[in-house]
Amino acid sequence: MVSMQSSQSRSAVVAAASSLKYLERLSGEAVRSPNQSLMPLTATVTAQDHLAIGGCDVTELVKTFGSPLYILDEVSLSAACQQYQTALAEHYGGESLAIYASKAWNCLAVCALVKREGLGIDVVSGGELYTALQAGFEPEKIYFHGNNKSREELSQAVAIGCNVVADNWLELRSLAELAQAHGKTMAVMVRFTPGIECHTHEYIRTGHIDSKFGFDPEQLSEVFEFIKGADSLDCIGLHCHIGSQIFELQPHRDLADVLVDAFLKAQHYGLGVQQLNVGGGLGIRYTESDDPPSITTWVQQVCESIVRACKARGLALPKLICEPGRSLIGSACVTAYTIGSQKEVPGIRKYITVDGGMSDNPRPITYQSIYRSVLANQMSAPLTETVTVAGKHCESGDVLIKDASLPSTEPGDILVVLATGAYNYSMSSNYNRLARPAGVLVKDGQADLILRRETLEDLVRFDALPARLAK
Ligand code: LLP
């Protein structure tokens, strides 16, 4: 643990149009929910005009832990967890549970933090499952997803007895067989595609019928009959997930009717279903123009829709599960980079290059995602330049931000890219043999390492050299 207490809180210096001004404007806009804040909730500016998060001066963090650096704010992540739970307790009359879709960022510390906050967890691979277990999750609070779980992964699930979200016939049959062979009964949720469209990037839409995930709704009768006949399977509920980074509420209202109808159908087939999982999908703010609903509003709408749909059909309220990823952790983290080379293309654009890029944040090149940035070592310097922030990879598309508004910068300055908590580290790679960055968890002026920076030795750790090539 390293003490990083920033000497003073917010500076009084306010320049015309600066990162500081930007931060103040954003935090002044009645942020009701972490997912609506571009900055981690604890972001302040020190007397030295540096950005501080969790009471830690970002430039000091970089000096201590190196660059690039993922900086995760514990207060923001905890607050988001608590908002989901409080809203569920307030707006749903029945039992409920928020579970963290750990694909957003799966590592020991994040899993342990979310567990401490009382959430369950969604895992999608043997690796995520292993990490959740190592972080101390009880099998009853683990929900194992995935559209092609291997036999080994299913055996792992049977051995520990977690909940399995069944996605397809191969898996259902294998699971029944494996559970029977071990004399166990496995709790199964059935995932199906609800046929609901929403407005988000096509790669992250999952609710439409033409999706690789889940059973086709036409197959549900057959699935229910199969589970009814399988002694080793206990169908505990149903699951749907419609997509990610969604700002609309209507798709989730529509989902309630589809899910509750399928729930009644499962009951009709004699299954003892008790749980409904509405998936995740609530979006976050990456730019000023993004306007997602708050966590509370989203939960309230989901609860009211499920309650209404159940009432209309005379159904007692099932246990309600929601499965957020991005809206829990996305806004809680920033990535700090060190600025290096610059290139001016006369009359066209100026590039500034940072010491990371598509390997630590593949979202811009994959989904054309837009990010915002601030200069952490000069928060009140006027924003005088419009530049393209490029990564250091051998790929023209390796651009983190097009047209970033920044002060004039120099090599060695610390650029902080905002809202990088979701699907950054978890989708990172070693492209061009770049070592993955370190990650720190910050709170009350203390910074704890949660991801050790990879070393050059790490990069060749899994390489094998055939004897005939070794000198
Ligand atoms: N549940 C299921 C079954 C999911 O597939 C997902 C996300 C979630 C919950 C959580 O969704 P969220 O609350 O985070 O929207 N790599 C993409 C996002 C892929 C989302 C995959 N599934 C990105 O960087 O935008």
Coordinates of C-alpha atoms and ligand atoms in Angstrom, one line a residue:
M1 CA 0.0 0.0 0.0
V2 CA 1.3 3.4 -0.9
S3 CA 0.2 6.6 0.6
M4 CA -0.7 9.2 -2.1
Q5 CA -2.6 11.8 -0.2
S6 CA -3.0 14.9 -2.3
S7 CA -1.8 17.9 -0.4
Q8 CA -4.9 20.0 -1.0
S9 CA -8.3 19.5 -2.6
R10 CA -9.7 21.6 -5.4
S11 CA -7.6 24.5 -6.7
A12 CA -9.1 27.9 -6.9
V13 CA -7.5 28.5 -10.3
V14 CA -10.0 28.4 -13.1
A15 CA -8.8 29.2 -16.6
A16 CA -11.0 30.1 -19.5
A17 CA -11.5 26.7 -21.0
S18 CA -9.4 24.1 -19.3
S19 CA -9.6 20.5 -18.2
L20 CA -10.4 21.8 -14.8
K21 CA -13.2 23.9 -16.1
Y22 CA -14.4 20.9 -18.0
L23 CA -14.3 18.7 -14.9
E24 CA -16.1 21.4 -12.9
R25 CA -18.8 21.8 -15.5
L26 CA -19.4 18.1 -15.6
S27 CA -19.5 17.6 -11.9
G28 CA -21.7 20.6 -11.5
E29 CA -24.4 18.9 -13.7
A30 CA -26.2 17.2 -10.9
V31 CA -24.7 13.8 -11.3
R32 CA -27.2 11.5 -9.7
S33 CA -25.5 8.3 -10.6
P34 CA -21.9 7.1 -11.2
N35 CA -22.8 6.0 -14.8
Q36 CA -23.8 9.6 -15.6
S37 CA -20.4 11.0 -14.6
L38 CA -17.6 11.3 -17.0
M39 CA -15.1 11.4 -14.1
P40 CA -14.8 9.1 -11.2
L41 CA -16.9 10.5 -8.3
T42 CA -13.8 11.4 -6.2
A43 CA -12.0 13.4 -9.0
T44 CA -10.6 16.7 -7.7
V45 CA -7.8 19.1 -8.7
T46 CA -4.8 19.6 -6.3
A47 CA -3.2 22.9 -5.4
Q48 CA -0.4 21.9 -7.9
D49 CA -3.1 21.9 -10.6
H50 CA -2.9 18.1 -10.9
L51 CA -5.8 15.7 -11.3
A52 CA -6.4 13.6 -8.2
I53 CA -8.6 10.5 -7.9
G54 CA -9.4 8.8 -4.6
G55 CA -7.3 11.4 -3.0
C56 CA -4.2 10.4 -5.0
D57 CA -2.4 12.7 -7.3
V58 CA -2.4 11.0 -10.7
T59 CA 1.0 12.3 -11.7
E60 CA 2.4 10.7 -8.5
L61 CA 0.6 7.5 -9.2
V62 CA 2.3 7.3 -12.6
K63 CA 5.7 8.1 -11.0
T64 CA 5.2 5.2 -8.5
F65 CA 3.4 2.6 -10.6
G66 CA 4.5 3.5 -14.1
S67 CA 2.7 4.3 -17.3
P68 CA 0.2 3.5 -18.8
L69 CA -1.8 2.9 -15.6
Y70 CA -5.4 1.9 -15.0
I71 CA -6.6 3.9 -12.0
L72 CA -9.8 2.5 -10.4
D73 CA -11.8 4.5 -7.9
E74 CA -13.2 2.4 -5.1
V75 CA -15.8 4.9 -4.1
S76 CA -17.3 5.1 -7.5
L77 CA -17.5 1.3 -7.9
S78 CA -19.0 0.8 -4.4
A79 CA -21.5 3.6 -5.0
A80 CA -22.7 2.0 -8.2
C81 CA -23.1 -1.4 -6.5
Q82 CA -25.0 0.2 -3.7
Q83 CA -27.3 2.2 -6.0
Y84 CA -28.3 -1.0 -7.8
Q85 CA -29.1 -2.8 -4.5
T86 CA -30.9 0.2 -2.9
A87 CA -33.0 0.7 -5.9
L88 CA -33.9 -3.0 -6.2
A89 CA -34.9 -3.0 -2.5
E90 CA -36.9 0.1 -2.9
H91 CA -38.7 -0.6 -6.1
Y92 CA -39.3 -4.3 -6.1
G93 CA -41.6 -6.0 -3.7
G94 CA -40.0 -9.4 -4.0
E95 CA -36.6 -10.9 -3.5
S96 CA -33.9 -9.5 -5.8
L97 CA -30.2 -9.6 -6.5
A98 CA -27.8 -7.5 -8.6
I99 CA -25.0 -9.6 -10.2
Y100 CA -21.9 -8.1 -11.7
A101 CA -21.2 -9.0 -15.3
S102 CA -17.5 -9.6 -14.7
K103 CA -16.6 -9.7 -18.4
A104 CA -16.5 -5.9 -18.0
W105 CA -13.4 -6.3 -15.8
N106 CA -12.6 -9.6 -14.2
C107 CA -9.6 -9.7 -11.8
L108 CA -9.3 -10.7 -8.2
A109 CA -9.6 -7.3 -6.6
V110 CA -12.6 -6.2 -8.6
C111 CA -14.4 -9.5 -7.9
A112 CA -13.6 -9.3 -4.2
L113 CA -14.8 -5.7 -4.0
V114 CA -18.1 -6.5 -5.7
K115 CA -18.5 -9.5 -3.4
R116 CA -17.9 -7.3 -0.4
E117 CA -20.7 -5.0 -1.6
G118 CA -23.1 -8.0 -1.6
L119 CA -23.5 -8.6 -5.3
G120 CA -23.5 -11.9 -7.1
I121 CA -21.4 -12.5 -10.2
D122 CA -21.8 -13.5 -13.9
V123 CA -18.9 -15.4 -15.4
V124 CA -18.5 -16.6 -19.0
S125 CA -15.5 -18.9 -19.0
G126 CA -13.6 -21.3 -16.8
G127 CA -11.1 -18.4 -16.3
E128 CA -13.6 -15.9 -15.0
L129 CA -15.2 -18.6 -12.9
Y130 CA -11.8 -19.5 -11.4
T131 CA -11.1 -15.9 -10.6
A132 CA -14.5 -15.4 -8.9
L133 CA -13.9 -18.5 -6.8
Q134 CA -10.4 -17.3 -5.9
A135 CA -11.9 -14.0 -4.8
G136 CA -14.2 -15.9 -2.4
F137 CA -17.6 -16.0 -4.2
E138 CA -20.0 -18.6 -3.0
P139 CA -21.1 -21.0 -5.8
E140 CA -24.8 -20.1 -5.2
K141 CA -24.0 -16.4 -6.1
I142 CA -22.2 -17.4 -9.3
Y143 CA -24.1 -17.6 -12.7
F144 CA -22.1 -19.3 -15.4
H145 CA -22.9 -17.9 -18.9
G146 CA -21.5 -18.6 -22.3
N147 CA -22.6 -19.8 -25.7
N148 CA -20.1 -22.6 -26.1
K149 CA -19.0 -23.8 -22.7
S150 CA -16.6 -26.6 -23.1
R151 CA -17.0 -30.0 -21.4
E152 CA -14.2 -29.0 -19.0
E153 CA -16.0 -25.8 -18.1
L154 CA -19.2 -27.7 -17.5
S155 CA -17.4 -30.2 -15.4
Q156 CA -15.9 -27.3 -13.4
A157 CA -19.4 -26.0 -12.9
V158 CA -20.7 -29.4 -11.8
A159 CA -17.8 -29.8 -9.4
I160 CA -18.5 -26.6 -7.6
G161 CA -22.3 -26.5 -8.0
C162 CA -22.8 -22.9 -9.3
N163 CA -25.8 -21.8 -11.3
V164 CA -25.5 -22.5 -15.1
V165 CA -27.2 -20.3 -17.6
A166 CA -28.0 -22.8 -20.3
D167 CA -27.6 -21.4 -23.8
N168 CA -28.0 -24.2 -26.3
W169 CA -28.9 -27.9 -26.8
L170 CA -25.3 -29.3 -26.7
E171 CA -24.7 -27.7 -23.4
L172 CA -28.0 -28.7 -21.9
R173 CA -27.5 -32.4 -22.9
S174 CA -23.8 -32.4 -21.7
L175 CA -24.7 -30.8 -18.4
A176 CA -27.5 -33.3 -17.7
E177 CA -25.1 -36.1 -18.4
L178 CA -22.2 -34.7 -16.4
A179 CA -24.4 -33.9 -13.4
Q180 CA -26.0 -37.3 -13.5
A181 CA -22.6 -39.0 -13.6
H182 CA -21.6 -37.1 -10.5
G183 CA -24.9 -37.7 -8.7
K184 CA -25.7 -34.0 -8.6
T185 CA -28.6 -31.8 -9.5
M186 CA -27.6 -28.6 -11.3
A187 CA -29.5 -25.3 -11.0
V188 CA -30.2 -24.1 -14.5
M189 CA -31.5 -20.8 -15.9
V190 CA -32.6 -21.0 -19.5
R191 CA -31.4 -18.1 -21.8
F192 CA -33.4 -17.2 -24.8
T193 CA -33.5 -14.4 -27.4
P194 CA -36.5 -12.2 -26.6
G195 CA -36.7 -10.7 -30.1
I196 CA -36.2 -7.1 -28.8
E197 CA -34.2 -4.6 -30.8
C198 CA -32.4 -1.7 -29.2
H199 CA -30.2 1.1 -30.5
T200 CA -26.6 0.4 -29.9
H201 CA -23.6 -0.8 -31.9
E202 CA -24.5 -3.9 -33.8
Y203 CA -21.6 -5.9 -32.2
I204 CA -23.1 -5.4 -28.8
R205 CA -26.8 -6.1 -29.6
T206 CA -28.0 -9.5 -28.3
G207 CA -31.7 -9.3 -27.9
H208 CA -32.7 -9.8 -31.6
I209 CA -33.7 -13.2 -32.9
D210 CA -30.7 -13.4 -35.3
S211 CA -28.3 -13.7 -32.4
K212 CA -25.8 -16.4 -31.5
F213 CA -26.8 -16.3 -27.9
G214 CA -29.5 -18.3 -26.2
F215 CA -32.3 -20.6 -27.4
D216 CA -34.7 -19.4 -30.0
P217 CA -38.0 -18.6 -28.3
E218 CA -39.7 -21.2 -30.6
Q219 CA -37.7 -23.9 -28.9
L220 CA -38.7 -23.1 -25.4
S221 CA -41.5 -25.8 -25.1
E222 CA -39.0 -28.5 -26.2
V223 CA -36.3 -27.2 -23.8
F224 CA -38.8 -27.1 -20.9
E225 CA -39.9 -30.7 -21.6
F226 CA -36.3 -31.8 -21.8
I227 CA -35.4 -30.3 -18.4
K228 CA -38.6 -31.7 -16.9
G229 CA -37.5 -35.1 -17.9
A230 CA -33.9 -34.7 -16.7
D231 CA -33.5 -35.6 -13.0
S232 CA -30.1 -34.0 -12.8
L233 CA -31.4 -30.6 -13.9
D234 CA -33.5 -28.1 -11.9
C235 CA -34.8 -25.2 -14.0
I236 CA -34.6 -22.3 -11.5
G237 CA -35.5 -19.5 -13.9
L238 CA -35.1 -17.7 -17.2
H239 CA -32.6 -15.2 -18.6
C240 CA -32.5 -12.6 -21.4
H241 CA -30.0 -9.9 -22.2
I242 CA -30.8 -7.4 -24.9
G243 CA -27.5 -5.6 -25.5
S244 CA -25.0 -3.1 -24.0
Q245 CA -24.5 0.7 -23.8
I246 CA -28.3 1.3 -24.1
F247 CA -29.9 4.6 -23.1
E248 CA -33.5 3.7 -23.9
L249 CA -35.8 2.3 -21.3
Q250 CA -38.5 1.0 -23.6
P251 CA -36.7 -2.2 -24.6
H252 CA -36.5 -3.3 -21.0
R253 CA -40.2 -2.5 -20.4
D254 CA -41.0 -4.7 -23.4
L255 CA -38.7 -7.4 -22.2
A256 CA -40.7 -7.7 -19.0
D257 CA -43.8 -9.1 -20.9
V258 CA -41.7 -11.5 -22.9
L259 CA -39.9 -12.8 -19.8
V260 CA -43.0 -13.2 -17.7
D261 CA -44.9 -15.0 -20.5
A262 CA -42.0 -17.5 -20.8
F263 CA -42.0 -17.9 -17.0
L264 CA -45.7 -18.8 -17.1
K265 CA -44.9 -21.3 -19.9
A266 CA -42.2 -22.9 -17.8
Q267 CA -44.6 -23.2 -14.9
H268 CA -47.1 -24.8 -17.3
Y269 CA -44.5 -27.4 -18.1
G270 CA -44.3 -28.2 -14.4
L271 CA -40.9 -26.5 -13.8
G272 CA -40.3 -24.9 -10.4
V273 CA -39.0 -21.7 -11.8
Q274 CA -38.4 -18.9 -9.2
Q275 CA -36.0 -16.4 -10.8
L276 CA -36.1 -13.9 -13.7
N277 CA -32.8 -12.4 -15.0
V278 CA -33.3 -9.3 -17.1
G279 CA -29.6 -9.0 -18.1
G280 CA -27.6 -5.8 -18.0
G281 CA -27.1 -3.1 -20.7
L282 CA -27.5 0.3 -19.0
G283 CA -25.2 2.7 -20.8
I284 CA -22.7 5.2 -19.3
R285 CA -21.5 8.7 -20.3
Y286 CA -18.4 8.7 -22.5
T287 CA -19.0 12.2 -23.8
E288 CA -20.9 15.3 -22.7
S289 CA -23.7 14.5 -25.2
D290 CA -24.3 11.0 -23.8
D291 CA -27.3 11.0 -21.6
P292 CA -28.0 7.6 -20.0
P293 CA -30.7 7.2 -17.4
S294 CA -29.4 6.9 -13.8
I295 CA -29.0 3.5 -12.2
T296 CA -32.0 4.2 -10.0
T297 CA -34.3 5.2 -12.9
W298 CA -33.3 2.1 -14.8
V299 CA -33.9 -0.2 -11.9
Q300 CA -37.2 1.4 -11.1
Q301 CA -38.4 1.0 -14.7
V302 CA -37.3 -2.6 -14.8
C303 CA -39.0 -3.4 -11.4
E304 CA -42.2 -1.6 -12.3
S305 CA -42.4 -3.4 -15.6
I306 CA -41.9 -6.8 -14.1
V307 CA -44.4 -6.1 -11.3
R308 CA -46.9 -4.9 -13.8
A309 CA -46.5 -7.9 -16.1
C310 CA -46.7 -10.3 -13.1
K311 CA -49.8 -8.6 -11.8
A312 CA -51.6 -8.6 -15.1
R313 CA -51.1 -12.4 -15.2
G314 CA -51.8 -13.1 -11.6
L315 CA -48.3 -14.3 -10.9
A316 CA -46.5 -14.0 -7.6
L317 CA -43.3 -12.0 -7.9
P318 CA -40.3 -14.1 -8.8
K319 CA -36.8 -13.3 -7.6
L320 CA -35.6 -10.5 -9.8
I321 CA -31.9 -10.5 -11.0
C322 CA -30.2 -7.9 -13.0
E323 CA -26.7 -8.2 -14.4
P324 CA -25.0 -4.9 -15.0
G325 CA -21.3 -4.7 -16.1
R326 CA -20.5 -1.3 -17.7
S327 CA -22.7 0.8 -15.6
L328 CA -21.0 -0.5 -12.4
I329 CA -17.4 -0.1 -13.3
G330 CA -17.1 1.9 -16.6
S331 CA -17.0 5.4 -15.1
A332 CA -15.0 4.3 -12.0
C333 CA -11.7 4.1 -13.9
V334 CA -9.4 6.3 -15.9
T335 CA -6.2 5.3 -17.9
A336 CA -3.2 7.5 -17.4
Y337 CA -0.7 7.7 -20.3
T338 CA 2.6 9.5 -20.9
I339 CA 2.7 11.7 -23.9
G340 CA 5.6 11.0 -26.3
S341 CA 6.2 11.9 -29.9
Q342 CA 4.1 14.5 -31.8
K343 CA 3.6 15.0 -35.5
E344 CA 2.1 17.9 -37.3
V345 CA 0.6 17.3 -40.7
P346 CA 0.5 20.9 -42.0
G347 CA -3.1 22.1 -42.6
I348 CA -4.5 18.7 -41.7
R349 CA -4.0 17.6 -38.1
K350 CA -1.6 17.2 -35.2
Y351 CA -0.9 13.8 -33.7
I352 CA 0.3 13.3 -30.2
T353 CA 1.3 9.8 -29.3
V354 CA 0.9 8.0 -26.0
D355 CA 2.7 5.0 -24.6
G356 CA -0.3 2.6 -25.0
G357 CA -3.2 2.4 -27.3
M358 CA -5.4 -0.4 -28.8
S359 CA -3.7 -3.0 -26.7
D360 CA -5.0 -1.5 -23.4
N361 CA -8.1 0.0 -24.9
P362 CA -9.4 -1.8 -28.1
R363 CA -12.8 -0.1 -28.0
P364 CA -12.1 2.8 -30.3
I365 CA -10.7 0.6 -33.1
T366 CA -13.4 -2.1 -32.5
Y367 CA -16.5 0.0 -32.1
Q368 CA -15.4 3.5 -33.1
S369 CA -16.0 4.4 -29.4
I370 CA -15.5 8.1 -28.5
Y371 CA -13.5 9.0 -25.4
R372 CA -12.6 12.2 -23.6
S373 CA -9.3 13.1 -22.0
V374 CA -7.7 15.7 -19.7
L375 CA -4.2 16.7 -19.1
A376 CA -3.5 15.5 -15.5
N377 CA -0.5 17.7 -14.9
Q378 CA -2.0 21.0 -16.0
M379 CA -5.7 20.9 -15.2
S380 CA -6.3 24.6 -15.5
A381 CA -4.2 25.2 -18.7
P382 CA -6.4 26.7 -21.5
L383 CA -7.5 24.2 -24.1
T384 CA -5.8 25.7 -27.1
E385 CA -5.3 22.7 -29.4
T386 CA -7.4 20.1 -31.2
V387 CA -5.2 17.0 -31.6
T388 CA -5.5 13.3 -32.5
V389 CA -4.4 11.1 -29.7
A390 CA -2.7 8.1 -31.3
G391 CA -1.5 4.9 -29.7
K392 CA 2.0 3.4 -30.3
H393 CA 0.9 0.4 -32.2
C394 CA 1.9 -0.4 -35.8
E395 CA -1.6 0.2 -37.1
S396 CA -3.0 3.4 -38.6
G397 CA -6.3 2.7 -36.9
D398 CA -4.7 2.8 -33.5
V399 CA -6.1 6.1 -32.5
L400 CA -7.6 6.6 -29.1
I401 CA -9.2 10.0 -29.6
K402 CA -9.8 12.0 -32.7
D403 CA -10.1 15.7 -32.2
A404 CA -9.3 15.9 -28.5
S405 CA -9.3 19.4 -27.0
L406 CA -6.1 19.8 -25.0
P407 CA -3.7 22.5 -23.9
S408 CA -0.4 22.6 -25.7
T409 CA 1.4 19.5 -24.6
E410 CA 5.0 18.3 -24.3
P411 CA 6.6 14.9 -24.1
G412 CA 6.3 13.6 -20.6
D413 CA 2.9 15.2 -19.9
I414 CA 0.3 12.9 -18.4
L415 CA -2.8 12.4 -20.5
V416 CA -5.8 10.8 -18.7
V417 CA -8.5 9.1 -20.8
L418 CA -11.8 8.9 -19.0
A419 CA -14.4 6.2 -18.4
T420 CA -12.1 3.3 -19.2
G421 CA -13.3 0.8 -16.5
A422 CA -15.5 -1.4 -18.7
Y423 CA -14.1 -3.7 -21.4
N424 CA -10.7 -2.1 -21.5
Y425 CA -8.4 -4.3 -19.3
S426 CA -10.7 -7.2 -20.0
M427 CA -10.3 -6.9 -23.7
S428 CA -6.6 -5.9 -23.6
S429 CA -3.9 -7.7 -25.6
N430 CA -0.2 -7.9 -26.0
Y431 CA -0.3 -6.7 -29.6
N432 CA 3.1 -5.7 -30.8
R433 CA 4.3 -7.4 -27.6
L434 CA 3.4 -4.5 -25.4
A435 CA 3.3 -5.5 -21.8
R436 CA -0.1 -4.9 -20.2
P437 CA -0.3 -1.9 -17.9
A438 CA -0.5 -2.0 -14.1
G439 CA -3.8 -1.3 -12.3
V440 CA -4.3 0.4 -9.0
L441 CA -7.3 0.8 -6.7
V442 CA -7.4 4.2 -5.0
K443 CA -9.3 5.3 -2.0
D444 CA -8.8 8.0 0.7
G445 CA -5.2 8.8 -0.5
Q446 CA -4.1 5.2 -0.7
A447 CA -3.2 3.3 -3.8
D448 CA -3.1 -0.5 -3.9
L449 CA -1.7 -2.5 -6.8
I450 CA -4.4 -4.7 -8.2
L451 CA -2.7 -5.7 -11.5
R452 CA 1.0 -6.0 -11.6
R453 CA 2.5 -4.5 -14.8
E454 CA 3.6 -7.2 -17.2
T455 CA 7.4 -7.5 -17.7
L456 CA 9.5 -8.5 -20.7
E457 CA 9.9 -12.0 -19.1
D458 CA 6.1 -12.3 -18.9
L459 CA 5.9 -11.7 -22.6
V460 CA 7.9 -14.8 -23.4
R461 CA 6.6 -16.9 -20.5
F462 CA 4.4 -19.1 -22.7
D463 CA 6.7 -19.2 -25.7
A464 CA 8.4 -22.6 -26.4
L465 CA 11.6 -22.9 -28.4
P466 CA 12.0 -26.1 -30.3
A467 CA 15.5 -27.6 -29.6
R468 CA 16.5 -27.4 -33.2
L469 CA 16.1 -23.6 -33.1
A470 CA 17.9 -23.1 -29.8
K471 CA 21.5 -22.1 -30.2
Ligands
LLP1 N1 -25.2 -10.1 -19.3 C1 -24.8 -10.7 -20.4 C2 -25.3 -12.1 -20.7 C3 -24.0 -10.1 -21.3 O1 -23.6 -10.7 -22.4 C4 -23.5 -8.8 -20.9 C5 -22.5 -8.1 -21.8 C6 -23.9 -8.2 -19.7 C7 -24.8 -8.9 -18.9 C8 -23.4 -6.9 -19.2 O2 -23.8 -5.9 -20.1 P1 -23.4 -4.3 -19.7 O3 -24.2 -4.0 -18.4 O4 -22.0 -4.3 -19.5 O5 -23.9 -3.6 -20.9 N2 -17.1 -5.4 -25.4 C9 -18.3 -4.6 -25.6 C10 -19.4 -4.9 -24.7 C11 -19.8 -6.4 -24.8 C12 -21.0 -6.7 -23.9 C13 -21.1 -8.2 -23.7 N3 -22.1 -8.6 -22.9 C14 -17.9 -3.1 -25.4 O6 -16.7 -2.8 -25.1 O7 -18.7 -2.2 -25.6

